[in-house]
Each structure stands twice: as structure tokens, then as C-alpha cells.
């Protein structure tokens, strides 16, 4: 037994040494590219936390970001190695605590991790001991709802480290790992436009693609969209849906999912926090887009209509609350707490009539869901975490972790104070579920 243990220790030690050598080789190659291609700019962080943030010392670097949802309503959490400062400037224990602090807000729902490996160097790399501690501290609470771990731009260093950890990692968790060689591959899985990708990672990706093709990198832009079907429900405007559905005020997807969930999902614990199989959601979307009837009873799972509802909102070309209110929502933190409900009321009442009616319909339902929170565990705050980014987003760029706070506060107020916020404006065509 002792001999076996020594052999295992030697093997692990050798792998660790190999990992260090590989990382140094990668650094040298990258340094050579930088000499050839010109100086590298420092990574740009999109996160400017408030000085009162409990982890300001770590958060200010922008290493960890929450970047909206993927195509199926799962939170996107990003870890960017290129934002790691030199190790002597960062307490890695605090980094681990901050990572858990961030995940604690989302681990009760399904989520995705995106790890940008580029930029990890000997000077800023956490130790393998730190990685072991991190993995051991991420108990089942964190692992069970992690659906996929995307490792972007993997290298030999990553593969060696994976072999070091293989004895510790369960087969089930191992299946969640997906290597992504180029950023374009993420488009198949995520809403790429919502991703916060550091400029250094983008440049690195361009160099890799240029080297692969032996020429300039191909465009990462998506091809122009095909004209929508007359029956299309996802990815088209509220106005388009209304015109093609006999002037129906509430889009069919919204009215049908809300009606079903109100009847059969109000007392489901964690409603809106779970994701059925991705293919199942695609199949339901296809039925809707082809104008075919959808019977949610046949799926025997209330999480199907719940995800369909979120997906519908997320795929609107313009958010339900319109682009115009985004800056107003961001300024909400500058408003005194006692005045925020009135401010939110003013913002909502300024919406165009059709957007207001559909918003009032949806928020009335979410308010009803929150009234059952003792059973379903979906308080206004929890619902806001799920729906905030699906109701308002900027016209250009993605939502940073810092921008999420006012969005969630705004959405929580709309849900919790629904009667006050929506009570005064009552358009003749309004519909309440």
C-alpha cells in the first residue's frame, strides 16, 4: 500500500511539473507572438463595483462576471484568466470566497460556467493546491445545477491539469466539461452577444483562426437572418406577432404558458429555476413557429412552459420593457430607497401602450407566483434574479455584473409592488391573467 501511495504521489508530482513546463512554453510562444504582432493592451474590465462591495478588492479586477442567460434561460457565469492580476496582488483565498459569494446567488437555478483560459501565466496562476481546495469546497449544492463547463481555448496545460484532478472528479461531473477551441463555437450553445469577452481573448481568438487558415481570420458575424414565417412566434417583434395573430394583444406563447403555469405550476418548488432537455425546448419552439398546437400536458413537466416563457421574452428583438428604459433602470441606485417604487411606476407608465399591456399581464402573473413563495420558494427577489435580464437589456453590448444589481432591484419592485406600480394606468385593451 505504501509503495502504491508513493507511486501515485510521484505520478502526480510529475504531472504538476509537466503542467508548469507547458504553461511556461505557452507563455514564451505568446510573448513571441506579441513581439511580432505589436504590444498587447491590458485586459479591459467592464466591472466597476461600488467601494462598499464586500469583495471590492477582488471584484474590481473583473475576473468573474454574470452575463445574462444562455438560449435556454440558464445563467451565464464567466471566469476570465486574463483579468487575474499577479499572484502577489491578489489573495486567492478571497478569490475563492468571492466566486462562492457570486455563485450563491444563482446555484439554486440551472447555470453555465464559461472559463476563458487565455491569459493564465506563471505570474498570476493560482496554485494547484488552491484548485484542489476550490473543487473540494464546491459541494453538491454548486455542482448539481451546473449544466455545462465551457473551457475556451484549452491548451496542453489544461489537459494535464485535468488528468491530475481526474481521480477526484466524478464521471457525472466530467461529462459536463466541453472544450471550445474558437469563440465562434460558442454561438451554437449561448447567446454570444450577451457574453462579456475580454478584448485580449478576442485578439487571441483572431490569431488562432488566422493561423489555422493560413490567412486572415474569417468573420465571426452570423449570417443575415431569413425572413420570418407568418406563424413565427420566437425572435420577432410584439408588433409582428400581433399583426399575424388577428390583433391578439397578448402573444399566444405568453398567454398559453402563463395560463398553464397559473393552473398547474404555482406551487412547484423552484419554478423558473430548472431547465428541461435543450432539444425538448427546441422542439416546442419549432411547433410554435410552425403554427402548430402545443399541448404542455404531454410533457408532464411544468418546467417546459416555464422555460418557453423565459425563452420567448429573451428572444424578442427589443426587450419587453424597451431599450429606452435601460439607462433609467441603471440610475435607480441613485434614487433614495423610499422613492424607488414611485420611480419604477413612472418608468413603467412611460412605456408604449402595447408594451405596457403585455408587461402588466406578465408582472401580474409573476406577482401571483410570488404570493405562493412559502411553497414554491420564488420570492420577488428570486423571481427578479430569473426575469430581470429577460425584461431589459442595453441596445448594444452585454450586461455586466455591476449592471445586474439595479435591473434586479427594479424587477423585484415591479413584482412585489405590482398593485401600486401598475394600478393607475389601465388601458381599455388591457388583459389580466
PDB file of C-alpha atoms in Angstrom, residues 217-397:
ATOM      1  CA  UNK A 217      -9.435  35.160 -39.818  1.00  0.00           C
ATOM      2  CA  UNK A 218     -12.914  34.528 -41.198  1.00  0.00           C
ATOM      3  CA  UNK A 219     -15.696  36.764 -39.991  1.00  0.00           C
ATOM      4  CA  UNK A 220     -17.381  35.623 -36.782  1.00  0.00           C
ATOM      5  CA  UNK A 221     -20.555  37.516 -37.671  1.00  0.00           C
ATOM      6  CA  UNK A 222     -23.693  35.476 -38.039  1.00  0.00           C
ATOM      7  CA  UNK A 223     -25.283  35.238 -41.492  1.00  0.00           C
ATOM      8  CA  UNK A 224     -28.238  37.542 -42.157  1.00  0.00           C
ATOM      9  CA  UNK A 225     -31.458  36.104 -40.713  1.00  0.00           C
ATOM     10  CA  UNK A 226     -34.010  34.524 -43.012  1.00  0.00           C
ATOM     11  CA  UNK A 227     -37.389  36.281 -43.294  1.00  0.00           C
ATOM     12  CA  UNK A 228     -39.694  35.073 -40.508  1.00  0.00           C
ATOM     13  CA  UNK A 229     -42.566  32.708 -41.180  1.00  0.00           C
ATOM     14  CA  UNK A 230     -46.063  34.226 -40.951  1.00  0.00           C
ATOM     15  CA  UNK A 231     -46.603  31.894 -37.979  1.00  0.00           C
ATOM     16  CA  UNK A 232     -43.292  32.819 -36.298  1.00  0.00           C
ATOM     17  CA  UNK A 233     -43.526  33.402 -32.534  1.00  0.00           C
ATOM     18  CA  UNK A 234     -39.885  33.492 -31.368  1.00  0.00           C
ATOM     19  CA  UNK A 235     -37.366  36.140 -32.385  1.00  0.00           C
ATOM     20  CA  UNK A 236     -39.902  38.558 -33.871  1.00  0.00           C
ATOM     21  CA  UNK A 237     -41.362  41.789 -32.512  1.00  0.00           C
ATOM     22  CA  UNK A 238     -44.538  42.155 -30.478  1.00  0.00           C
ATOM     23  CA  UNK A 239     -45.992  44.165 -33.342  1.00  0.00           C
ATOM     24  CA  UNK A 240     -45.243  41.382 -35.871  1.00  0.00           C
ATOM     25  CA  UNK A 241     -46.879  38.777 -33.633  1.00  0.00           C
ATOM     26  CA  UNK A 242     -49.925  40.960 -33.129  1.00  0.00           C
ATOM     27  CA  UNK A 243     -50.359  41.593 -36.849  1.00  0.00           C
ATOM     28  CA  UNK A 244     -50.057  37.894 -37.706  1.00  0.00           C
ATOM     29  CA  UNK A 245     -52.348  36.697 -34.885  1.00  0.00           C
ATOM     30  CA  UNK A 246     -55.590  38.572 -35.579  1.00  0.00           C
ATOM     31  CA  UNK A 247     -54.558  41.562 -33.493  1.00  0.00           C
ATOM     32  CA  UNK A 248     -54.195  39.465 -30.334  1.00  0.00           C
ATOM     33  CA  UNK A 249     -52.972  41.838 -27.612  1.00  0.00           C
ATOM     34  CA  UNK A 250     -51.103  39.157 -25.638  1.00  0.00           C
ATOM     35  CA  UNK A 251     -48.729  36.981 -27.719  1.00  0.00           C
ATOM     36  CA  UNK A 252     -50.000  33.349 -27.864  1.00  0.00           C
ATOM     37  CA  UNK A 253     -46.805  31.920 -26.306  1.00  0.00           C
ATOM     38  CA  UNK A 254     -47.146  34.283 -23.356  1.00  0.00           C
ATOM     39  CA  UNK A 255     -50.865  33.737 -22.785  1.00  0.00           C
ATOM     40  CA  UNK A 256     -50.652  29.931 -23.139  1.00  0.00           C
ATOM     41  CA  UNK A 257     -47.616  29.446 -20.865  1.00  0.00           C
ATOM     42  CA  UNK A 258     -48.984  31.814 -18.215  1.00  0.00           C
ATOM     43  CA  UNK A 259     -52.412  30.156 -18.276  1.00  0.00           C
ATOM     44  CA  UNK A 260     -50.876  26.688 -17.936  1.00  0.00           C
ATOM     45  CA  UNK A 261     -48.448  27.672 -15.185  1.00  0.00           C
ATOM     46  CA  UNK A 262     -51.141  29.510 -13.245  1.00  0.00           C
ATOM     47  CA  UNK A 263     -53.237  26.345 -13.254  1.00  0.00           C
ATOM     48  CA  UNK A 264     -50.520  23.764 -12.626  1.00  0.00           C
ATOM     49  CA  UNK A 265     -47.224  25.371 -11.654  1.00  0.00           C
ATOM     50  CA  UNK A 266     -47.802  27.929  -8.904  1.00  0.00           C
ATOM     51  CA  UNK A 267     -46.916  25.516  -6.110  1.00  0.00           C
ATOM     52  CA  UNK A 268     -43.941  23.897  -7.865  1.00  0.00           C
ATOM     53  CA  UNK A 269     -40.777  24.461  -5.843  1.00  0.00           C
ATOM     54  CA  UNK A 270     -38.115  26.284  -7.854  1.00  0.00           C
ATOM     55  CA  UNK A 271     -40.422  27.077 -10.776  1.00  0.00           C
ATOM     56  CA  UNK A 272     -38.390  29.027 -13.409  1.00  0.00           C
ATOM     57  CA  UNK A 273     -35.125  27.722 -11.939  1.00  0.00           C
ATOM     58  CA  UNK A 274     -34.896  24.379 -13.735  1.00  0.00           C
ATOM     59  CA  UNK A 275     -34.195  23.553 -17.365  1.00  0.00           C
ATOM     60  CA  UNK A 276     -35.582  20.534 -19.239  1.00  0.00           C
ATOM     61  CA  UNK A 277     -33.563  18.977 -22.075  1.00  0.00           C
ATOM     62  CA  UNK A 278     -32.437  21.575 -24.601  1.00  0.00           C
ATOM     63  CA  UNK A 279     -33.776  19.532 -27.541  1.00  0.00           C
ATOM     64  CA  UNK A 280     -37.215  19.425 -25.926  1.00  0.00           C
ATOM     65  CA  UNK A 281     -37.320  23.219 -25.746  1.00  0.00           C
ATOM     66  CA  UNK A 282     -36.210  23.451 -29.387  1.00  0.00           C
ATOM     67  CA  UNK A 283     -38.996  21.055 -30.394  1.00  0.00           C
ATOM     68  CA  UNK A 284     -41.653  23.148 -28.622  1.00  0.00           C
ATOM     69  CA  UNK A 285     -40.299  26.347 -30.195  1.00  0.00           C
ATOM     70  CA  UNK A 286     -40.479  24.705 -33.612  1.00  0.00           C
ATOM     71  CA  UNK A 287     -44.125  23.765 -33.070  1.00  0.00           C
ATOM     72  CA  UNK A 288     -44.977  27.347 -32.138  1.00  0.00           C
ATOM     73  CA  UNK A 289     -43.034  28.812 -35.072  1.00  0.00           C
ATOM     74  CA  UNK A 290     -44.820  26.491 -37.486  1.00  0.00           C
ATOM     75  CA  UNK A 291     -48.204  27.496 -36.113  1.00  0.00           C
ATOM     76  CA  UNK A 292     -48.905  24.032 -34.702  1.00  0.00           C
ATOM     77  CA  UNK A 293     -50.751  23.459 -31.408  1.00  0.00           C
ATOM     78  CA  UNK A 294     -48.722  22.850 -28.252  1.00  0.00           C
ATOM     79  CA  UNK A 295     -50.114  20.609 -25.506  1.00  0.00           C
ATOM     80  CA  UNK A 296     -47.981  21.057 -22.385  1.00  0.00           C
ATOM     81  CA  UNK A 297     -49.753  18.170 -20.644  1.00  0.00           C
ATOM     82  CA  UNK A 298     -47.974  15.699 -22.913  1.00  0.00           C
ATOM     83  CA  UNK A 299     -44.575  16.697 -21.478  1.00  0.00           C
ATOM     84  CA  UNK A 300     -45.596  16.035 -17.837  1.00  0.00           C
ATOM     85  CA  UNK A 301     -43.196  18.750 -16.723  1.00  0.00           C
ATOM     86  CA  UNK A 302     -44.211  22.300 -15.727  1.00  0.00           C
ATOM     87  CA  UNK A 303     -40.607  23.409 -16.269  1.00  0.00           C
ATOM     88  CA  UNK A 304     -41.166  23.126 -20.035  1.00  0.00           C
ATOM     89  CA  UNK A 305     -43.698  26.001 -20.279  1.00  0.00           C
ATOM     90  CA  UNK A 306     -41.668  27.924 -17.666  1.00  0.00           C
ATOM     91  CA  UNK A 307     -38.546  27.830 -19.858  1.00  0.00           C
ATOM     92  CA  UNK A 308     -40.562  28.503 -23.015  1.00  0.00           C
ATOM     93  CA  UNK A 309     -41.906  31.675 -21.364  1.00  0.00           C
ATOM     94  CA  UNK A 310     -38.401  32.890 -20.472  1.00  0.00           C
ATOM     95  CA  UNK A 311     -37.072  31.962 -23.919  1.00  0.00           C
ATOM     96  CA  UNK A 312     -39.852  33.906 -25.640  1.00  0.00           C
ATOM     97  CA  UNK A 313     -39.001  37.055 -23.657  1.00  0.00           C
ATOM     98  CA  UNK A 314     -35.263  36.676 -24.209  1.00  0.00           C
ATOM     99  CA  UNK A 315     -35.598  36.255 -27.989  1.00  0.00           C
ATOM    100  CA  UNK A 316     -37.652  39.410 -28.552  1.00  0.00           C
ATOM    101  CA  UNK A 317     -35.647  41.723 -30.853  1.00  0.00           C
ATOM    102  CA  UNK A 318     -36.358  44.552 -28.428  1.00  0.00           C
ATOM    103  CA  UNK A 319     -36.847  43.814 -24.711  1.00  0.00           C
ATOM    104  CA  UNK A 320     -40.390  43.861 -23.386  1.00  0.00           C
ATOM    105  CA  UNK A 321     -39.562  46.995 -21.388  1.00  0.00           C
ATOM    106  CA  UNK A 322     -37.889  48.555 -24.482  1.00  0.00           C
ATOM    107  CA  UNK A 323     -34.304  49.739 -24.924  1.00  0.00           C
ATOM    108  CA  UNK A 324     -35.249  53.244 -23.847  1.00  0.00           C
ATOM    109  CA  UNK A 325     -35.694  52.395 -20.160  1.00  0.00           C
ATOM    110  CA  UNK A 326     -32.295  50.683 -19.714  1.00  0.00           C
ATOM    111  CA  UNK A 327     -30.430  53.836 -18.627  1.00  0.00           C
ATOM    112  CA  UNK A 328     -33.325  54.877 -16.392  1.00  0.00           C
ATOM    113  CA  UNK A 329     -33.155  51.487 -14.648  1.00  0.00           C
ATOM    114  CA  UNK A 330     -29.382  51.795 -14.219  1.00  0.00           C
ATOM    115  CA  UNK A 331     -29.894  55.122 -12.441  1.00  0.00           C
ATOM    116  CA  UNK A 332     -32.253  53.534  -9.897  1.00  0.00           C
ATOM    117  CA  UNK A 333     -29.436  53.077  -7.356  1.00  0.00           C
ATOM    118  CA  UNK A 334     -29.105  56.877  -7.205  1.00  0.00           C
ATOM    119  CA  UNK A 335     -32.735  57.161  -6.036  1.00  0.00           C
ATOM    120  CA  UNK A 336     -33.500  57.057  -2.305  1.00  0.00           C
ATOM    121  CA  UNK A 337     -34.972  53.714  -1.251  1.00  0.00           C
ATOM    122  CA  UNK A 338     -38.222  55.332  -0.098  1.00  0.00           C
ATOM    123  CA  UNK A 339     -38.760  56.869  -3.561  1.00  0.00           C
ATOM    124  CA  UNK A 340     -37.881  53.861  -5.710  1.00  0.00           C
ATOM    125  CA  UNK A 341     -41.402  52.428  -6.025  1.00  0.00           C
ATOM    126  CA  UNK A 342     -42.653  55.765  -7.370  1.00  0.00           C
ATOM    127  CA  UNK A 343     -39.685  55.980  -9.747  1.00  0.00           C
ATOM    128  CA  UNK A 344     -40.363  52.467 -11.065  1.00  0.00           C
ATOM    129  CA  UNK A 345     -44.034  53.377 -11.504  1.00  0.00           C
ATOM    130  CA  UNK A 346     -43.041  56.398 -13.612  1.00  0.00           C
ATOM    131  CA  UNK A 347     -40.688  54.310 -15.752  1.00  0.00           C
ATOM    132  CA  UNK A 348     -43.313  51.638 -16.431  1.00  0.00           C
ATOM    133  CA  UNK A 349     -46.095  54.151 -17.143  1.00  0.00           C
ATOM    134  CA  UNK A 350     -43.906  55.757 -19.820  1.00  0.00           C
ATOM    135  CA  UNK A 351     -43.908  52.540 -21.912  1.00  0.00           C
ATOM    136  CA  UNK A 352     -45.724  52.453 -25.256  1.00  0.00           C
ATOM    137  CA  UNK A 353     -49.263  51.136 -24.754  1.00  0.00           C
ATOM    138  CA  UNK A 354     -48.781  47.656 -26.253  1.00  0.00           C
ATOM    139  CA  UNK A 355     -45.561  47.061 -24.289  1.00  0.00           C
ATOM    140  CA  UNK A 356     -47.268  48.314 -21.141  1.00  0.00           C
ATOM    141  CA  UNK A 357     -50.257  45.967 -21.556  1.00  0.00           C
ATOM    142  CA  UNK A 358     -48.066  42.909 -22.154  1.00  0.00           C
ATOM    143  CA  UNK A 359     -45.754  43.875 -19.269  1.00  0.00           C
ATOM    144  CA  UNK A 360     -48.734  44.326 -16.927  1.00  0.00           C
ATOM    145  CA  UNK A 361     -50.072  40.906 -17.956  1.00  0.00           C
ATOM    146  CA  UNK A 362     -46.730  39.215 -17.240  1.00  0.00           C
ATOM    147  CA  UNK A 363     -45.993  41.049 -13.980  1.00  0.00           C
ATOM    148  CA  UNK A 364     -49.487  40.338 -12.667  1.00  0.00           C
ATOM    149  CA  UNK A 365     -48.702  36.660 -13.116  1.00  0.00           C
ATOM    150  CA  UNK A 366     -45.248  36.919 -11.500  1.00  0.00           C
ATOM    151  CA  UNK A 367     -46.830  38.761  -8.556  1.00  0.00           C
ATOM    152  CA  UNK A 368     -49.238  35.812  -8.201  1.00  0.00           C
ATOM    153  CA  UNK A 369     -46.291  33.384  -8.288  1.00  0.00           C
ATOM    154  CA  UNK A 370     -44.565  35.354  -5.522  1.00  0.00           C
ATOM    155  CA  UNK A 371     -47.662  35.100  -3.306  1.00  0.00           C
ATOM    156  CA  UNK A 372     -47.044  31.320  -3.189  1.00  0.00           C
ATOM    157  CA  UNK A 373     -43.368  31.721  -2.270  1.00  0.00           C
ATOM    158  CA  UNK A 374     -43.741  29.810   1.015  1.00  0.00           C
ATOM    159  CA  UNK A 375     -44.326  26.725  -1.135  1.00  0.00           C
ATOM    160  CA  UNK A 376     -42.568  27.466  -4.440  1.00  0.00           C
ATOM    161  CA  UNK A 377     -39.583  29.301  -2.874  1.00  0.00           C
ATOM    162  CA  UNK A 378     -39.853  32.027  -5.534  1.00  0.00           C
ATOM    163  CA  UNK A 379     -39.931  35.317  -3.659  1.00  0.00           C
ATOM    164  CA  UNK A 380     -39.985  38.627  -5.582  1.00  0.00           C
ATOM    165  CA  UNK A 381     -36.205  38.743  -5.148  1.00  0.00           C
ATOM    166  CA  UNK A 382     -35.720  35.222  -6.543  1.00  0.00           C
ATOM    167  CA  UNK A 383     -38.067  35.904  -9.458  1.00  0.00           C
ATOM    168  CA  UNK A 384     -36.186  39.138 -10.180  1.00  0.00           C
ATOM    169  CA  UNK A 385     -32.896  37.218 -10.478  1.00  0.00           C
ATOM    170  CA  UNK A 386     -34.538  34.976 -13.087  1.00  0.00           C
ATOM    171  CA  UNK A 387     -36.562  37.535 -15.057  1.00  0.00           C
ATOM    172  CA  UNK A 388     -34.619  40.801 -14.748  1.00  0.00           C
ATOM    173  CA  UNK A 389     -32.223  40.196 -17.643  1.00  0.00           C
ATOM    174  CA  UNK A 390     -35.118  38.892 -19.762  1.00  0.00           C
ATOM    175  CA  UNK A 391     -37.108  42.108 -19.406  1.00  0.00           C
ATOM    176  CA  UNK A 392     -34.500  44.807 -20.003  1.00  0.00           C
ATOM    177  CA  UNK A 393     -31.069  44.888 -21.652  1.00  0.00           C
ATOM    178  CA  UNK A 394     -28.947  47.520 -23.430  1.00  0.00           C
ATOM    179  CA  UNK A 395     -29.226  48.192 -27.150  1.00  0.00           C
ATOM    180  CA  UNK A 396     -25.514  47.484 -27.595  1.00  0.00           C
ATOM    181  CA  UNK A 397     -23.125  45.260 -25.671  1.00  0.00           C
TER     182      UNK A 397
END
